[in-house]
Coordinates of C-alpha atoms and ligand atoms in Angstrom, one line a residue:
M11 CA -3.3 -5.3 -22.2
M12 CA 0.9 -5.1 -22.0
M13 CA 2.2 -2.5 -19.8
P14 CA 5.2 0.0 -20.6
L15 CA 8.3 -2.0 -19.5
Q16 CA 9.7 1.3 -17.0
E17 CA 6.0 0.8 -15.7
S18 CA 6.2 -3.2 -15.2
V19 CA 9.4 -2.8 -13.7
M20 CA 8.8 -0.4 -11.2
E21 CA 5.9 -2.6 -10.2
E22 CA 7.9 -6.2 -9.7
A23 CA 10.5 -3.3 -7.8
S24 CA 7.1 -2.8 -5.6
L25 CA 6.7 -6.0 -5.0
N26 CA 10.6 -8.2 -5.4
P27 CA 12.1 -8.3 -1.3
Y28 CA 15.3 -8.5 -3.7
F29 CA 14.2 -4.7 -5.1
H30 CA 13.8 -3.3 -1.9
S31 CA 17.5 -4.0 -0.7
L32 CA 19.2 -2.9 -4.0
D33 CA 17.0 0.2 -3.6
L34 CA 18.7 1.0 0.0
T35 CA 22.5 0.1 -1.4
I36 CA 21.1 3.1 -4.6
R37 CA 19.5 5.1 -1.3
Q38 CA 23.3 4.8 0.5
N39 CA 24.9 6.0 -2.1
R40 CA 22.2 9.1 -2.6
H41 CA 21.6 8.1 -6.6
R42 CA 24.8 9.5 -7.1
Q43 CA 26.3 7.9 -10.4
D44 CA 29.4 7.4 -9.6
A45 CA 27.9 4.3 -7.5
L46 CA 27.2 2.5 -10.6
I47 CA 29.3 -0.4 -10.1
E48 CA 28.6 -0.6 -6.4
V49 CA 25.2 -1.2 -6.9
L50 CA 25.2 -3.4 -10.0
H51 CA 27.6 -5.6 -7.9
K52 CA 24.1 -5.4 -5.0
A53 CA 22.2 -6.3 -7.9
Q54 CA 24.6 -9.3 -8.6
E55 CA 24.4 -10.3 -5.3
Q56 CA 20.7 -10.1 -5.1
F57 CA 19.7 -11.6 -8.5
G58 CA 22.5 -13.8 -9.3
Y59 CA 22.6 -12.0 -12.6
L60 CA 22.0 -8.6 -14.5
E61 CA 19.0 -9.2 -15.9
K62 CA 17.4 -6.7 -18.5
D63 CA 14.6 -5.3 -16.0
V64 CA 17.0 -4.8 -12.8
L65 CA 19.4 -3.1 -15.4
T66 CA 16.3 -0.6 -16.5
Y67 CA 16.0 -0.1 -13.0
I68 CA 19.4 1.0 -12.1
A69 CA 19.4 2.9 -15.3
R70 CA 16.0 5.0 -14.1
E71 CA 17.0 5.6 -10.2
L72 CA 20.9 6.5 -11.2
K73 CA 19.6 8.7 -14.0
L74 CA 21.9 6.9 -16.5
P75 CA 20.9 6.2 -20.0
L76 CA 20.6 2.3 -20.0
S77 CA 22.9 1.9 -22.3
R78 CA 25.9 3.6 -20.3
V79 CA 24.5 0.6 -17.6
Y80 CA 24.5 -2.2 -19.9
G81 CA 27.8 -1.2 -20.9
V82 CA 29.4 -1.2 -18.1
A83 CA 27.6 -4.5 -17.2
T84 CA 28.8 -6.5 -20.0
F85 CA 32.9 -5.0 -20.3
Y86 CA 33.5 -6.1 -16.4
H87 CA 33.9 -10.2 -16.6
L88 CA 33.0 -10.5 -13.0
F89 CA 29.1 -9.2 -13.9
S90 CA 26.8 -11.8 -15.8
V91 CA 24.1 -10.5 -17.9
Q92 CA 22.7 -14.3 -18.4
P93 CA 21.9 -17.0 -15.4
K94 CA 24.8 -19.1 -16.3
C95 CA 23.7 -21.8 -14.0
K96 CA 21.8 -24.9 -16.2
H97 CA 18.6 -25.0 -13.7
T98 CA 16.8 -22.1 -11.8
C99 CA 14.5 -22.9 -8.5
S100 CA 12.3 -20.1 -7.2
I101 CA 10.9 -19.7 -3.9
C102 CA 7.3 -17.9 -4.2
L103 CA 7.3 -16.4 -0.6
G104 CA 4.3 -13.7 -1.5
T105 CA 2.0 -13.7 1.1
A106 CA -0.3 -16.3 0.4
C107 CA 2.5 -19.3 -0.2
Y108 CA 4.4 -17.7 2.7
T109 CA 1.2 -18.8 5.2
K110 CA 1.2 -21.6 4.0
G111 CA 4.6 -22.9 4.7
G112 CA 6.5 -21.2 1.3
Q113 CA 9.9 -20.3 3.8
A114 CA 9.5 -24.8 4.7
L115 CA 10.6 -25.0 1.3
L116 CA 13.3 -22.9 1.0
D117 CA 15.0 -23.7 4.3
I118 CA 14.9 -27.3 3.2
L119 CA 17.6 -26.5 0.7
T120 CA 19.6 -24.1 2.7
K121 CA 20.0 -27.0 5.6
E122 CA 19.7 -30.0 3.3
L123 CA 22.0 -28.7 0.6
H124 CA 23.9 -25.3 2.1
L125 CA 21.6 -23.2 -1.2
K126 CA 20.2 -20.4 0.2
A127 CA 17.9 -17.2 -1.9
G128 CA 20.2 -15.6 -4.4
G129 CA 22.9 -18.3 -4.3
R130 CA 24.2 -20.8 -6.5
S131 CA 25.6 -24.3 -6.0
A132 CA 28.8 -25.1 -5.4
D133 CA 29.1 -27.0 -8.6
G134 CA 27.2 -24.0 -10.6
K135 CA 24.3 -25.7 -11.6
V136 CA 21.1 -24.7 -9.3
F137 CA 20.5 -21.0 -9.2
V138 CA 18.0 -20.7 -6.0
R139 CA 16.0 -17.5 -5.7
V140 CA 13.2 -15.9 -4.2
E141 CA 10.1 -14.7 -6.1
R142 CA 7.1 -12.1 -4.3
C143 CA 4.2 -13.3 -5.8
I144 CA 3.7 -14.9 -9.3
G145 CA 0.2 -14.3 -9.2
N146 CA -1.0 -18.4 -8.7
C147 CA -1.4 -17.6 -4.8
G148 CA -4.7 -20.1 -5.7
V149 CA -1.7 -23.0 -6.2
A150 CA 0.1 -22.1 -3.1
P151 CA 2.6 -22.7 -2.0
A152 CA 4.5 -22.8 -5.4
A153 CA 7.6 -23.1 -6.9
I154 CA 9.4 -22.4 -10.3
Y155 CA 11.6 -25.0 -11.8
D156 CA 13.0 -23.7 -15.4
G157 CA 10.3 -21.3 -15.2
K158 CA 8.0 -23.7 -15.1
V159 CA 5.1 -23.3 -11.9
S160 CA 4.1 -26.3 -9.8
K161 CA 1.7 -25.7 -6.9
Q162 CA 1.3 -26.9 -3.8
Q163 CA 4.5 -27.7 -3.2
T164 CA 5.8 -30.0 0.2
S165 CA 9.6 -29.6 1.0
E166 CA 10.1 -33.2 0.2
Q167 CA 9.2 -32.1 -3.7
V168 CA 11.3 -29.3 -3.7
L169 CA 14.5 -30.9 -2.3
A170 CA 14.1 -34.3 -4.6
T171 CA 13.6 -31.9 -7.7
V172 CA 17.0 -29.8 -6.4
K173 CA 18.7 -32.6 -5.4
G174 CA 17.6 -34.6 -9.1
W175 CA 19.7 -31.3 -10.4
L176 CA 22.5 -31.9 -8.7
E177 CA 22.9 -35.1 -9.2
E178 CA 22.3 -34.7 -13.0
Q179 CA 26.0 -35.8 -14.8
Ligands
FES229 S1 1.9 -15.8 -3.7 FE1 2.7 -17.1 -4.1 S2 2.2 -16.9 -6.1 FE2 0.4 -15.7 -4.9

C-alpha cells in the first residue's frame, strides 16, 4: 500500500542524515517562517537541489503552505527544483552498507576526483549524494548510478563509473 506523501517524507527524514542537518537549521531558527530563505539555502546545500519531498518537509516544519515554499524556491535563480547534473551517483551509507565498506566508496571519489557528498563535479556533470538505506541491504555495499542500484560495489567500480561519466563528451 502506498504511504501518504507526508508520512513517507517524515519516514525519509528520520532515516536521511541530510534531513538531520536541515532539521538542525530549522531548529536553530526556531521554526520561524521568515527563515525560509536560509532553510532553503541549507536544503540546497545538502541535497543539491530542492526536490518536492524536501519542499514538503520544509513547508510542514515551518507551517507554511507548500505553494508558498515552492513559489519562493522557483522565484530565486539561486535555487533549483530540478537536478542540474547529467549524472547522479548515490552511495548508500545505511548500517549494512557502511559496515561492508560503503564509506570507502565515497572516500575514493573525494580522494581521486575531489567529489564530496552533496557536491557536484566542477563541470556540473556529476552529482554525488549519500543515501541512508535504500532497502537493498542484501547487496551491500550498494551504489545507485542514475537511479539504478548496483550491488556489492568496490571502490574501483565506483571510481571507474564516475570517471567514465566525467570523460564523456
Ligand atoms: S544499508 Fe544500504 S541498502 Fe540497506
